[in-house]
Amino acid sequence: HRTYQEHSFVGIFRGTIPYLLVRDPDFIRNITVKDFKHFQDNNVTVDKDVDPVFARNPFVIKGTEWKLKRAQL
């Protein structure tokens, strides 16, 4: 949302579950490279048949597939 355009990250809720929306490329790089062990598993599940594009997002894939996508980034 444009309201948070100047912020590097924003806290949001999906129902009652808090999420962190990271907008800054440097933070994203740190998360996917340096700090990935803290962010690799999450409770977001995407059906690849329903949304094949979003299902490839490195923040929703899990396990060894996450490590492969992280390395590609």
Short mmCIF file of N, CA, C and O in Angstrom, two decimals:
data_model
loop_
_atom_site.label_atom_id
_atom_site.label_comp_id
_atom_site.label_asym_id
_atom_site.label_seq_id
_atom_site.Cartn_x
_atom_site.Cartn_y
_atom_site.Cartn_z
N HIS A 1 0.84 -1.17 0.00
CA HIS A 1 0.00 0.00 0.00
C HIS A 1 0.89 1.24 0.00
O HIS A 1 1.94 1.28 0.63
N ARG A 2 0.48 2.27 -0.66
CA ARG A 2 1.29 3.49 -0.79
C ARG A 2 1.48 4.21 0.54
O ARG A 2 2.41 4.99 0.70
N THR A 3 0.62 3.95 1.51
CA THR A 3 0.75 4.60 2.81
C THR A 3 2.09 4.27 3.45
O THR A 3 2.67 5.08 4.14
N TYR A 4 2.61 3.08 3.21
CA TYR A 4 3.84 2.62 3.84
C TYR A 4 5.03 2.64 2.88
O TYR A 4 6.03 1.97 3.11
N GLN A 5 4.94 3.40 1.84
CA GLN A 5 5.95 3.43 0.79
C GLN A 5 7.34 3.77 1.31
O GLN A 5 8.33 3.23 0.84
N GLU A 6 7.45 4.64 2.29
CA GLU A 6 8.75 5.06 2.78
C GLU A 6 9.33 4.13 3.85
O GLU A 6 10.45 4.30 4.28
N HIS A 7 8.57 3.11 4.26
CA HIS A 7 9.02 2.19 5.31
C HIS A 7 9.72 0.97 4.72
O HIS A 7 9.32 0.45 3.69
N SER A 8 10.76 0.53 5.39
CA SER A 8 11.52 -0.65 4.94
C SER A 8 10.78 -1.94 5.19
O SER A 8 10.94 -2.92 4.46
N PHE A 9 9.98 -1.98 6.24
CA PHE A 9 9.17 -3.16 6.55
C PHE A 9 7.92 -2.71 7.30
O PHE A 9 7.89 -1.64 7.90
N VAL A 10 6.89 -3.55 7.23
CA VAL A 10 5.60 -3.23 7.82
C VAL A 10 5.05 -4.49 8.47
O VAL A 10 5.15 -5.58 7.91
N GLY A 11 4.46 -4.34 9.63
CA GLY A 11 3.77 -5.45 10.27
C GLY A 11 2.31 -5.47 9.82
O GLY A 11 1.66 -4.42 9.77
N ILE A 12 1.83 -6.63 9.42
CA ILE A 12 0.44 -6.77 8.99
C ILE A 12 -0.17 -7.98 9.69
O ILE A 12 0.54 -8.79 10.27
N PHE A 13 -1.48 -8.08 9.62
CA PHE A 13 -2.18 -9.23 10.19
C PHE A 13 -2.94 -9.95 9.08
O PHE A 13 -3.53 -9.32 8.21
N ARG A 14 -2.92 -11.26 9.14
CA ARG A 14 -3.76 -12.12 8.30
C ARG A 14 -4.68 -12.83 9.29
O ARG A 14 -4.26 -13.81 9.91
N GLY A 15 -5.87 -12.29 9.44
CA GLY A 15 -6.73 -12.77 10.51
C GLY A 15 -6.14 -12.32 11.83
O GLY A 15 -5.95 -11.13 12.07
N THR A 16 -5.80 -13.27 12.69
CA THR A 16 -5.19 -12.94 13.98
C THR A 16 -3.69 -13.23 14.01
O THR A 16 -3.06 -13.10 15.04
N ILE A 17 -3.11 -13.63 12.86
CA ILE A 17 -1.70 -13.99 12.81
C ILE A 17 -0.88 -12.81 12.28
O ILE A 17 -1.15 -12.31 11.19
N PRO A 18 0.13 -12.37 13.05
CA PRO A 18 0.96 -11.25 12.58
C PRO A 18 1.98 -11.72 11.54
O PRO A 18 2.51 -12.83 11.62
N TYR A 19 2.23 -10.86 10.57
CA TYR A 19 3.22 -11.12 9.53
C TYR A 19 4.11 -9.90 9.38
O TYR A 19 3.71 -8.78 9.68
N LEU A 20 5.29 -10.14 8.85
CA LEU A 20 6.22 -9.06 8.58
C LEU A 20 6.33 -8.94 7.06
O LEU A 20 6.73 -9.88 6.37
N LEU A 21 6.00 -7.77 6.52
CA LEU A 21 6.11 -7.49 5.10
C LEU A 21 7.38 -6.67 4.90
O LEU A 21 7.48 -5.54 5.34
N VAL A 22 8.36 -7.28 4.25
CA VAL A 22 9.65 -6.63 4.05
C VAL A 22 9.66 -6.00 2.66
O VAL A 22 9.42 -6.65 1.67
N ARG A 23 9.99 -4.71 2.62
CA ARG A 23 9.94 -3.96 1.37
C ARG A 23 11.33 -3.52 0.90
O ARG A 23 11.50 -3.15 -0.24
N ASP A 24 12.31 -3.53 1.75
CA ASP A 24 13.64 -3.03 1.44
C ASP A 24 14.50 -4.13 0.81
O ASP A 24 14.65 -5.20 1.40
N PRO A 25 15.08 -3.90 -0.36
CA PRO A 25 15.91 -4.92 -1.02
C PRO A 25 17.09 -5.40 -0.18
O PRO A 25 17.43 -6.58 -0.23
N ASP A 26 17.69 -4.52 0.63
CA ASP A 26 18.79 -4.95 1.48
C ASP A 26 18.32 -5.89 2.58
O ASP A 26 18.99 -6.87 2.89
N PHE A 27 17.17 -5.61 3.17
CA PHE A 27 16.61 -6.52 4.17
C PHE A 27 16.26 -7.85 3.52
O PHE A 27 16.50 -8.92 4.09
N ILE A 28 15.67 -7.81 2.35
CA ILE A 28 15.30 -9.05 1.64
C ILE A 28 16.55 -9.87 1.37
O ILE A 28 16.56 -11.09 1.55
N ARG A 29 17.61 -9.23 0.94
CA ARG A 29 18.88 -9.92 0.67
C ARG A 29 19.40 -10.57 1.95
O ARG A 29 19.83 -11.73 1.94
N ASN A 30 19.36 -9.85 3.06
CA ASN A 30 19.82 -10.43 4.33
C ASN A 30 18.98 -11.63 4.73
O ASN A 30 19.51 -12.63 5.20
N ILE A 31 17.68 -11.52 4.56
CA ILE A 31 16.78 -12.62 4.93
C ILE A 31 17.04 -13.85 4.07
O ILE A 31 17.10 -14.97 4.56
N THR A 32 17.19 -13.65 2.77
CA THR A 32 17.34 -14.80 1.87
C THR A 32 18.75 -15.36 1.83
O THR A 32 18.95 -16.48 1.36
N VAL A 33 19.73 -14.62 2.31
CA VAL A 33 21.11 -15.10 2.26
C VAL A 33 21.66 -15.34 3.67
O VAL A 33 21.94 -16.47 4.05
N LYS A 34 21.80 -14.28 4.43
CA LYS A 34 22.47 -14.37 5.73
C LYS A 34 21.60 -15.01 6.81
O LYS A 34 22.06 -15.84 7.58
N ASP A 35 20.34 -14.60 6.89
CA ASP A 35 19.47 -15.04 7.98
C ASP A 35 18.42 -16.05 7.56
O ASP A 35 17.42 -16.22 8.25
N PHE A 36 18.64 -16.74 6.45
CA PHE A 36 17.60 -17.61 5.90
C PHE A 36 17.15 -18.71 6.86
O PHE A 36 16.00 -19.12 6.84
N LYS A 37 18.03 -19.18 7.73
CA LYS A 37 17.66 -20.27 8.64
C LYS A 37 16.54 -19.88 9.60
O LYS A 37 15.82 -20.71 10.11
N HIS A 38 16.35 -18.56 9.81
CA HIS A 38 15.29 -18.09 10.68
C HIS A 38 13.98 -17.85 9.95
O HIS A 38 12.96 -17.62 10.58
N PHE A 39 14.01 -17.87 8.63
CA PHE A 39 12.83 -17.52 7.84
C PHE A 39 12.37 -18.62 6.89
O PHE A 39 11.44 -18.42 6.14
N GLN A 40 13.02 -19.76 6.89
CA GLN A 40 12.74 -20.75 5.86
C GLN A 40 11.41 -21.47 6.01
O GLN A 40 10.81 -21.85 5.01
N ASP A 41 10.92 -21.69 7.18
CA ASP A 41 9.64 -22.38 7.35
C ASP A 41 8.60 -21.41 7.86
O ASP A 41 8.84 -20.65 8.78
N ASN A 42 7.43 -21.46 7.25
CA ASN A 42 6.34 -20.60 7.66
C ASN A 42 5.04 -21.36 7.50
O ASN A 42 5.03 -22.49 7.02
N ASN A 43 3.95 -20.77 7.88
CA ASN A 43 2.68 -21.48 7.84
C ASN A 43 1.83 -21.11 6.64
O ASN A 43 0.65 -21.40 6.60
N VAL A 44 2.42 -20.48 5.63
CA VAL A 44 1.69 -20.14 4.41
C VAL A 44 1.79 -21.32 3.46
O VAL A 44 2.88 -21.80 3.15
N THR A 45 0.65 -21.81 3.02
CA THR A 45 0.62 -22.92 2.08
C THR A 45 -0.07 -22.46 0.80
O THR A 45 -1.15 -21.88 0.85
N VAL A 46 0.57 -22.71 -0.33
CA VAL A 46 0.03 -22.32 -1.62
C VAL A 46 -0.07 -23.56 -2.50
O VAL A 46 0.92 -24.27 -2.67
N ASP A 47 -1.23 -23.80 -3.04
CA ASP A 47 -1.44 -24.92 -3.94
C ASP A 47 -0.87 -24.56 -5.31
O ASP A 47 -1.30 -23.60 -5.95
N LYS A 48 0.12 -25.32 -5.79
CA LYS A 48 0.77 -25.04 -7.06
C LYS A 48 -0.19 -25.13 -8.24
O LYS A 48 0.03 -24.49 -9.26
N ASP A 49 -1.24 -25.90 -8.11
CA ASP A 49 -2.23 -26.01 -9.19
C ASP A 49 -3.13 -24.78 -9.24
O ASP A 49 -3.61 -24.40 -10.30
N VAL A 50 -3.37 -24.17 -8.10
CA VAL A 50 -4.24 -22.99 -8.03
C VAL A 50 -3.48 -21.72 -8.39
O VAL A 50 -3.98 -20.89 -9.14
N ASP A 51 -2.28 -21.56 -7.87
CA ASP A 51 -1.49 -20.36 -8.13
C ASP A 51 -0.03 -20.74 -8.39
O ASP A 51 0.82 -20.64 -7.51
N PRO A 52 0.28 -21.19 -9.60
CA PRO A 52 1.65 -21.65 -9.89
C PRO A 52 2.71 -20.56 -9.80
O PRO A 52 3.87 -20.85 -9.54
N VAL A 53 2.35 -19.31 -10.00
CA VAL A 53 3.33 -18.23 -9.93
C VAL A 53 3.70 -17.94 -8.47
O VAL A 53 4.87 -17.94 -8.11
N PHE A 54 2.70 -17.69 -7.63
CA PHE A 54 2.97 -17.40 -6.22
C PHE A 54 3.57 -18.61 -5.50
O PHE A 54 4.35 -18.45 -4.56
N ALA A 55 3.26 -19.80 -5.95
CA ALA A 55 3.79 -21.02 -5.33
C ALA A 55 5.31 -21.12 -5.48
O ALA A 55 5.96 -21.86 -4.75
N ARG A 56 5.88 -20.36 -6.39
CA ARG A 56 7.33 -20.34 -6.59
C ARG A 56 8.02 -19.24 -5.76
O ARG A 56 9.23 -19.12 -5.79
N ASN A 57 7.23 -18.46 -5.05
CA ASN A 57 7.77 -17.39 -4.23
C ASN A 57 8.64 -18.00 -3.12
O ASN A 57 8.19 -18.89 -2.40
N PRO A 58 9.88 -17.54 -2.95
CA PRO A 58 10.76 -18.16 -1.95
C PRO A 58 10.27 -18.03 -0.51
O PRO A 58 10.74 -18.74 0.36
N PHE A 59 9.30 -17.16 -0.26
CA PHE A 59 8.80 -17.02 1.11
C PHE A 59 7.64 -17.94 1.41
O PHE A 59 7.15 -17.96 2.54
N VAL A 60 7.18 -18.71 0.44
CA VAL A 60 6.09 -19.65 0.72
C VAL A 60 6.49 -21.10 0.46
O VAL A 60 5.73 -22.00 0.78
N ILE A 61 7.67 -21.33 -0.11
CA ILE A 61 8.12 -22.70 -0.30
C ILE A 61 8.88 -23.16 0.93
O ILE A 61 9.33 -22.35 1.73
N LYS A 62 9.05 -24.45 1.06
CA LYS A 62 9.62 -25.00 2.28
C LYS A 62 10.72 -26.02 1.99
O LYS A 62 10.86 -26.50 0.88
N GLY A 63 11.49 -26.32 3.02
CA GLY A 63 12.47 -27.40 2.98
C GLY A 63 13.56 -27.23 1.95
O GLY A 63 14.11 -26.15 1.77
N THR A 64 13.88 -28.33 1.27
CA THR A 64 14.99 -28.31 0.32
C THR A 64 14.68 -27.43 -0.89
O THR A 64 15.59 -26.85 -1.48
N GLU A 65 13.42 -27.33 -1.26
CA GLU A 65 13.05 -26.45 -2.37
C GLU A 65 13.37 -24.99 -2.01
O GLU A 65 13.81 -24.21 -2.85
N TRP A 66 13.18 -24.62 -0.72
CA TRP A 66 13.52 -23.28 -0.26
C TRP A 66 15.01 -23.02 -0.45
O TRP A 66 15.42 -21.98 -0.96
N LYS A 67 15.85 -23.97 -0.08
CA LYS A 67 17.30 -23.77 -0.21
C LYS A 67 17.70 -23.61 -1.67
O LYS A 67 18.56 -22.79 -1.99
N LEU A 68 17.09 -24.36 -2.56
CA LEU A 68 17.39 -24.26 -3.98
C LEU A 68 17.00 -22.88 -4.52
O LEU A 68 17.79 -22.21 -5.20
N LYS A 69 15.79 -22.42 -4.21
CA LYS A 69 15.34 -21.10 -4.67
C LYS A 69 16.18 -19.97 -4.06
O LYS A 69 16.50 -19.01 -4.74
N ARG A 70 16.53 -20.11 -2.80
CA ARG A 70 17.36 -19.11 -2.14
C ARG A 70 18.70 -19.00 -2.85
O ARG A 70 19.21 -17.91 -3.11
N ALA A 71 19.29 -20.13 -3.20
CA ALA A 71 20.57 -20.13 -3.91
C ALA A 71 20.46 -19.49 -5.27
O ALA A 71 21.36 -18.79 -5.73
N GLN A 72 19.32 -19.68 -5.94
CA GLN A 72 19.10 -19.08 -7.25
C GLN A 72 18.99 -17.56 -7.16
O GLN A 72 19.40 -16.85 -8.06
N LEU A 73 18.42 -17.08 -6.06
CA LEU A 73 18.30 -15.63 -5.87
C LEU A 73 19.68 -15.01 -5.74
O LEU A 73 19.96 -13.94 -6.18
#
